[in-house]
Amino acid sequence: MNKRIFLSSLLLVGLLGCNDSSLSPDVAAQAGDKAFDYLVELSDGSVGIGARATGTEGETRAAQWIQDQLTGWGYSPEVQAFTYTRRGSQMSSQNVVVTLPGQSEQVIVLGAHYDSTGVSVGSEGATDNGAGVSTLLALAEALAGQSLPYRVRLVFFGAEEVGKQGSNAYVAALSSEQLGQILAMVNLDTPVGGDILYVHSAHSDESEYGCDDASRYSFDPKVRDRLIGLSQQGDMTPFVLHPSFPGYPEGETGSWSDHAAFACQGIPVAYLEATNFDINGADGYDGYSQTTNAALWDCYDADSKSACDRESETQWGKIWHTQYDRLDRMAELFPGRIESQIADTTRLMLRFVQDPGL
Ligand SMILES: [Zn+2]
C-alpha cells in the first residue's frame, strides 16, 4: 500500500467513525460523571465560581466560564448581550449560544439558565440551576464530532431569576424563518435535587402563559412524552408525569421558566424538574415542596405528607432558593443523589438528541 492510499484509508475510517450515531454506554456514563464535575466547578464557591446572583460579577464569570468550556472542546459559542430594566435601573446580561451540527437544518433547542438566587441565605444555585448548565456542557463535550439527526442548539440563559430576561431576549431576536426551524425546546431548570424526576409539557390553557399572540401558542406534549418514553428504556430511574392538582392537569406546567417564550411561539416544549408533587405543601400539592427529608421541615408528618402543624411550619421541604441549594449541604442530606440524578438527566438528553422521534 502506498502512503497516499494508506492515508486515504485512515481518513475513511475516521469518517465512518464519525457517522456512528449512537454513543457507547461507557461514553454516556462518562458524560454523567463529567456533568457532576462541571457542577462542582460552577457552583461550589470553595473550588469554583459559586453563587451567580443575577446582575452580579458571579453571573458574568459564569457566562465566561461556559464559553471557555465550549471553546475548549472546539466549538465557537456566540454571546447574545441584552439589557433589561429592574427596579428602575438598566441591567445587562448575556446568553451563551452554541449550535452542534446535524444532518437536517432543523433545530432542537436545549436551554438552561446559569444565574442563581438566594445568595443571602446561602444558596450557591447548585440544583437551581447549576445542574441544568452542567448537563448541557457534558452533552456538548460528549457530542463533539458526533453525527446528529438535527442541529442541537444549546442556549445558556442569563437573568432568568428576575423575569426570564434571557429567554425572552433570545426568542424576541429570532426571525420567523429561524423560529420555523425549531422543532422542539427542552428546558432544564432544577433537573436534580428534589425527590422525583418529572418532565412537564406546557399548559393546555393558553391563558396560563399570557402570550402576546395567543394564536401561536403550542402545548403539544410530544416532546415531554418522548422524553418519558426514552427514560423507560433502562439504565436509569424513569422520569414521570406529575399528578393533576387544582389548576394543573397531569404533566402540565406554568409559564415560570425559560420554556414559556418558546411555547408562545408555537414550539412544543418540555421541562425537566426534580421536586415532589405528592407532598401537601404550604399551598397544596403544587410541587413547591421538593422533599420529604425531615431535616428540611420543622416537623414533617410522613402519614399526611405535610407539616405536623401547618400553621407554624416555616420550612416546607424546599431546596431551591434556600440554604440547602449547595453541594455540601445536599451531600450531607442526600448522599449520592445529585451524582445519580445528574447522570440520569445527562443520559436521557443524550438519548433524546440522538433519537428525538420528531
Ligand atoms: Zn431556576
Coordinates of C-alpha atoms and ligand atoms in Angstrom, one line a residue:
M1 CA 0.0 0.0 0.0
N2 CA 1.5 3.3 -0.9
K3 CA 1.4 6.1 1.5
R4 CA -1.3 8.0 -0.2
I5 CA -3.8 5.1 -0.2
F6 CA -2.9 4.4 3.4
L7 CA -3.7 7.9 4.4
S8 CA -7.0 7.8 2.4
S9 CA -7.9 4.7 4.3
L10 CA -7.3 6.3 7.6
L11 CA -9.4 9.2 6.6
L12 CA -12.2 6.9 5.5
V13 CA -12.1 5.0 8.8
G14 CA -12.2 8.4 10.6
L15 CA -15.3 9.5 8.6
L16 CA -17.0 6.2 9.2
G17 CA -16.3 6.5 12.9
C18 CA -17.9 10.0 12.9
N19 CA -21.0 8.6 11.4
D20 CA -21.7 6.2 14.2
S21 CA -24.8 7.9 15.5
S22 CA -25.1 6.2 18.9
L23 CA -22.7 6.7 21.7
S24 CA -21.4 3.7 23.6
P25 CA -22.8 3.1 27.1
D26 CA -19.4 4.0 28.5
V27 CA -19.5 7.4 26.9
A28 CA -22.9 8.1 28.3
A29 CA -21.8 7.0 31.8
Q30 CA -18.7 9.1 31.5
A31 CA -20.8 12.1 30.4
G32 CA -22.9 11.8 33.6
D33 CA -19.7 11.8 35.7
K34 CA -18.4 14.9 33.8
A35 CA -21.7 16.7 34.3
F36 CA -21.2 16.4 38.1
D37 CA -17.6 17.6 37.8
Y38 CA -18.8 20.7 35.9
L39 CA -21.4 21.2 38.6
V40 CA -18.7 21.3 41.2
E41 CA -16.7 23.8 39.2
L42 CA -19.7 26.0 38.5
S43 CA -21.5 26.0 41.8
D44 CA -19.1 25.2 44.6
G45 CA -17.6 28.5 45.7
S46 CA -14.8 26.9 47.7
V47 CA -13.2 25.5 44.5
G48 CA -15.0 27.3 41.6
I49 CA -17.4 30.1 40.9
G50 CA -20.2 29.5 43.4
A51 CA -23.2 31.8 43.6
R52 CA -24.1 33.7 40.4
A53 CA -26.8 36.1 41.5
T54 CA -28.4 37.9 38.6
G55 CA -26.7 41.1 37.8
T56 CA -23.5 40.4 39.7
E57 CA -19.9 39.6 38.7
G58 CA -20.7 36.0 39.5
E59 CA -23.2 35.8 36.7
T60 CA -20.7 37.4 34.3
R61 CA -17.9 35.0 35.4
A62 CA -20.3 32.0 34.8
A63 CA -21.0 33.2 31.3
Q64 CA -17.3 33.5 30.5
W65 CA -16.6 30.0 32.1
I66 CA -19.3 28.4 29.9
Q67 CA -17.8 30.0 26.8
D68 CA -14.3 28.8 27.9
Q69 CA -15.5 25.2 28.3
L70 CA -17.2 25.2 24.9
T71 CA -14.2 26.7 23.2
G72 CA -12.0 24.1 24.8
W73 CA -14.0 21.4 23.0
G74 CA -13.6 23.0 19.6
Y75 CA -16.9 24.9 19.5
S76 CA -17.4 28.6 18.6
P77 CA -20.0 29.9 21.1
E78 CA -21.8 33.1 20.4
V79 CA -22.7 35.7 23.1
Q80 CA -26.0 37.5 22.8
A81 CA -25.9 40.6 25.0
F82 CA -29.2 42.1 26.2
T83 CA -30.4 44.7 28.6
Y84 CA -33.4 44.9 30.8
T85 CA -34.8 47.3 33.4
R86 CA -35.1 46.2 37.1
R87 CA -36.3 48.4 39.9
G88 CA -35.7 51.5 37.7
S89 CA -32.1 50.5 36.8
Q90 CA -30.8 49.4 33.4
M91 CA -29.2 46.0 33.8
S92 CA -27.2 43.9 31.3
S93 CA -26.7 40.2 30.9
Q94 CA -26.0 37.7 28.1
N95 CA -27.0 34.4 26.7
V96 CA -24.3 32.0 25.5
V97 CA -25.3 30.0 22.4
V98 CA -23.7 27.2 20.6
T99 CA -25.0 25.0 17.8
L100 CA -24.0 21.4 17.3
P101 CA -24.2 20.3 13.6
G102 CA -26.9 18.0 12.4
Q103 CA -27.9 16.2 9.2
S104 CA -31.0 18.4 8.9
E105 CA -31.2 22.2 9.0
Q106 CA -34.0 21.9 11.6
V107 CA -33.1 22.6 15.2
I108 CA -33.7 21.2 18.7
V109 CA -33.1 23.8 21.4
L110 CA -31.9 22.8 24.8
G111 CA -31.9 25.6 27.4
A112 CA -30.7 26.2 30.9
H113 CA -30.3 29.4 32.9
Y114 CA -27.0 30.0 34.6
D115 CA -27.8 32.8 37.1
S116 CA -28.8 32.0 40.6
T117 CA -30.7 33.5 43.5
G118 CA -31.0 33.1 47.3
V119 CA -27.4 34.1 47.9
S120 CA -28.3 36.0 51.1
V121 CA -29.5 32.7 52.7
G122 CA -26.5 30.7 51.5
S123 CA -27.7 29.2 48.2
E124 CA -25.0 28.5 45.6
G125 CA -27.5 27.6 42.9
A126 CA -26.3 24.0 42.7
T127 CA -29.6 22.4 41.7
D128 CA -31.2 25.7 40.5
N129 CA -29.7 25.7 38.0
G130 CA -26.0 24.8 38.0
A131 CA -27.2 21.3 37.3
G132 CA -29.0 22.2 34.1
V133 CA -26.0 24.1 32.8
S134 CA -23.6 21.3 33.7
T135 CA -25.8 18.7 32.0
L136 CA -25.7 20.7 28.8
L137 CA -22.0 21.2 29.0
A138 CA -21.4 17.4 29.4
L139 CA -23.7 16.9 26.4
A140 CA -21.6 19.3 24.3
E141 CA -18.4 17.5 25.2
A142 CA -19.8 14.0 24.6
L143 CA -21.3 15.0 21.2
A144 CA -18.3 16.8 19.8
G145 CA -17.7 15.2 16.3
Q146 CA -20.8 13.1 16.5
S147 CA -23.4 13.0 13.8
L148 CA -26.9 14.0 15.0
P149 CA -30.2 13.9 13.1
Y150 CA -31.0 17.6 13.8
R151 CA -28.9 20.5 14.7
V152 CA -28.8 20.9 18.5
R153 CA -28.7 24.4 19.9
L154 CA -27.6 24.8 23.5
V155 CA -28.7 28.1 25.0
F156 CA -27.4 29.2 28.4
F157 CA -29.7 31.9 29.5
G158 CA -28.8 34.9 31.7
A159 CA -31.1 36.7 34.1
E160 CA -33.9 34.0 34.4
E161 CA -34.4 34.7 38.1
V162 CA -35.6 38.3 37.5
G163 CA -38.3 37.6 34.9
K164 CA -36.9 35.2 32.3
Q165 CA -35.0 38.0 30.7
G166 CA -32.6 35.8 28.8
S167 CA -35.1 33.5 27.2
N168 CA -37.4 36.4 26.3
A169 CA -34.5 38.3 24.6
Y170 CA -33.4 35.1 22.8
V171 CA -36.8 34.4 21.3
A172 CA -37.5 38.0 20.5
A173 CA -34.4 38.2 18.4
L174 CA -35.3 35.2 16.2
S175 CA -36.6 35.8 12.7
S176 CA -39.7 33.9 11.6
E177 CA -37.5 31.7 9.4
Q178 CA -35.3 30.8 12.4
L179 CA -38.4 30.2 14.6
G180 CA -39.8 27.9 11.9
Q181 CA -36.6 25.8 12.0
I182 CA -37.1 25.0 15.7
L183 CA -38.8 21.6 16.2
A184 CA -38.6 21.4 20.0
M185 CA -37.3 23.1 23.1
V186 CA -36.3 21.3 26.3
N187 CA -35.8 23.5 29.4
L188 CA -33.6 22.1 32.2
D189 CA -34.4 24.2 35.3
T190 CA -33.6 22.4 38.6
P191 CA -33.4 19.0 37.0
V192 CA -31.9 17.5 40.2
G193 CA -32.3 17.9 43.9
G194 CA -36.0 17.0 44.6
D195 CA -37.2 13.5 45.4
I196 CA -38.8 12.7 42.0
L197 CA -37.7 13.5 38.4
Y198 CA -40.5 14.9 36.3
V199 CA -41.0 16.0 32.7
H200 CA -43.7 18.6 32.1
S201 CA -45.3 20.0 29.0
A202 CA -46.8 23.5 28.6
H203 CA -50.3 24.1 29.9
S204 CA -53.4 23.2 27.9
D205 CA -54.8 26.6 28.9
E206 CA -53.0 29.4 27.0
S207 CA -54.2 32.0 29.5
E208 CA -51.7 30.5 31.9
Y209 CA -48.9 31.8 29.6
G210 CA -50.4 35.2 28.6
C211 CA -48.7 35.1 25.2
D212 CA -48.7 38.3 23.1
D213 CA -50.2 36.3 20.2
A214 CA -52.3 33.5 21.7
S215 CA -53.0 32.0 18.3
R216 CA -49.3 30.9 18.0
Y217 CA -49.2 29.1 21.4
S218 CA -48.4 25.4 21.5
F219 CA -48.9 22.9 24.3
D220 CA -48.2 19.9 22.2
P221 CA -46.9 17.3 24.7
K222 CA -45.0 15.2 22.2
V223 CA -41.5 16.3 23.4
R224 CA -42.5 15.5 27.0
D225 CA -43.9 12.1 26.1
R226 CA -40.8 11.2 24.0
L227 CA -38.6 12.0 27.0
I228 CA -40.7 9.9 29.3
G229 CA -40.6 7.0 26.9
L230 CA -36.8 7.2 26.4
S231 CA -36.3 7.3 30.2
Q232 CA -38.2 4.0 30.4
Q233 CA -35.6 2.2 28.2
G234 CA -33.5 1.1 31.1
D235 CA -30.2 2.2 32.8
M236 CA -31.9 5.0 34.7
T237 CA -34.7 5.8 37.1
P238 CA -37.7 6.6 34.8
F239 CA -38.9 10.2 34.7
V240 CA -42.6 10.6 35.4
L241 CA -45.6 13.0 34.9
H242 CA -46.8 14.9 37.9
P243 CA -50.3 14.0 39.1
S244 CA -53.1 16.5 38.4
F245 CA -53.8 19.1 41.1
P246 CA -56.2 22.2 41.1
G247 CA -55.4 24.3 38.0
Y248 CA -52.9 21.9 36.6
P249 CA -53.8 18.8 34.6
E250 CA -51.4 15.8 34.8
G251 CA -47.9 16.6 33.4
E252 CA -48.7 20.2 32.6
T253 CA -46.8 23.2 34.0
G254 CA -47.0 27.0 34.2
S255 CA -45.0 29.8 32.5
W256 CA -42.5 30.5 35.2
S257 CA -39.3 29.4 33.4
D258 CA -37.4 29.7 30.1
H259 CA -39.7 27.3 28.1
A260 CA -42.6 29.8 28.2
A261 CA -41.3 32.2 25.5
F262 CA -40.8 29.2 23.1
A263 CA -44.3 27.8 23.8
C264 CA -45.8 31.2 23.0
Q265 CA -44.1 31.0 19.5
G266 CA -45.7 27.7 18.8
I267 CA -42.8 25.4 19.7
P268 CA -43.5 22.2 21.5
V269 CA -41.7 22.3 24.8
A270 CA -40.7 20.0 27.7
Y271 CA -39.4 21.0 31.1
L272 CA -37.3 18.7 33.3
E273 CA -37.8 19.4 37.0
A274 CA -36.9 17.5 40.2
T275 CA -39.4 18.0 43.0
N276 CA -42.2 16.2 44.8
F277 CA -45.8 16.7 43.8
D278 CA -47.0 14.1 46.4
I279 CA -46.4 16.5 49.3
N280 CA -49.2 18.6 50.6
G281 CA -47.2 21.8 50.8
A282 CA -47.9 25.3 52.0
D283 CA -50.3 25.9 49.1
G284 CA -51.3 22.3 48.4
Y285 CA -49.9 19.7 46.0
D286 CA -48.1 22.3 43.8
G287 CA -44.6 20.9 43.7
Y288 CA -43.0 23.7 45.7
S289 CA -42.1 21.3 48.5
Q290 CA -39.3 19.3 46.9
T291 CA -38.6 16.6 49.5
T292 CA -39.9 14.5 52.4
N293 CA -36.5 14.6 54.1
A294 CA -37.5 15.6 57.6
A295 CA -34.3 17.7 58.0
L296 CA -35.8 20.3 55.7
W297 CA -39.0 20.7 57.8
D298 CA -39.6 22.0 61.3
C299 CA -41.7 18.8 61.7
Y300 CA -42.7 16.5 58.9
D301 CA -45.6 14.1 59.2
A302 CA -45.0 11.2 56.9
D303 CA -48.6 9.9 57.1
S304 CA -50.2 13.1 55.8
K305 CA -47.1 14.1 53.7
S306 CA -47.3 17.5 55.2
A307 CA -46.2 19.7 58.1
C308 CA -47.1 18.3 61.6
D309 CA -48.6 21.8 62.2
R310 CA -49.5 23.6 59.1
E311 CA -50.0 26.9 61.0
S312 CA -46.5 27.0 62.4
E313 CA -44.4 25.3 59.7
T314 CA -41.6 27.6 58.4
Q315 CA -39.5 25.3 56.1
W316 CA -41.8 23.1 53.9
G317 CA -39.1 20.9 52.4
K318 CA -37.8 23.4 49.9
I319 CA -34.4 23.2 48.4
W320 CA -34.3 25.8 45.6
H321 CA -33.6 29.4 46.6
T322 CA -32.6 28.2 50.1
Q323 CA -29.6 27.5 52.2
Y324 CA -29.8 23.8 51.1
D325 CA -29.1 24.5 47.4
R326 CA -25.4 23.9 47.6
L327 CA -23.4 20.8 47.0
D328 CA -22.0 20.4 50.6
R329 CA -25.5 20.5 52.2
M330 CA -27.0 18.3 49.5
A331 CA -24.2 15.7 50.0
E332 CA -25.0 15.6 53.8
L333 CA -28.7 15.4 53.3
F334 CA -28.9 13.1 50.3
P335 CA -25.6 11.2 49.9
G336 CA -25.1 10.3 46.2
R337 CA -28.4 11.7 45.0
I338 CA -27.1 14.6 42.9
E339 CA -24.5 12.4 41.2
S340 CA -27.1 9.8 40.3
Q341 CA -29.8 12.3 39.2
I342 CA -27.4 14.3 37.0
A343 CA -26.2 11.1 35.4
D344 CA -29.8 10.1 34.6
T345 CA -30.6 13.6 33.2
T346 CA -27.4 13.5 31.0
R347 CA -28.2 10.0 29.8
L348 CA -31.7 11.0 28.9
M349 CA -30.7 14.1 27.0
L350 CA -28.1 12.1 25.1
R351 CA -30.7 9.6 24.1
F352 CA -33.1 12.4 23.0
V353 CA -30.8 14.3 20.8
Q354 CA -29.7 11.1 19.0
D355 CA -33.2 9.8 18.6
P356 CA -35.7 12.6 19.2
G357 CA -38.6 10.9 17.5
L358 CA -39.8 14.1 16.0
Ligands
ZN1 ZN -34.3 28.1 38.1

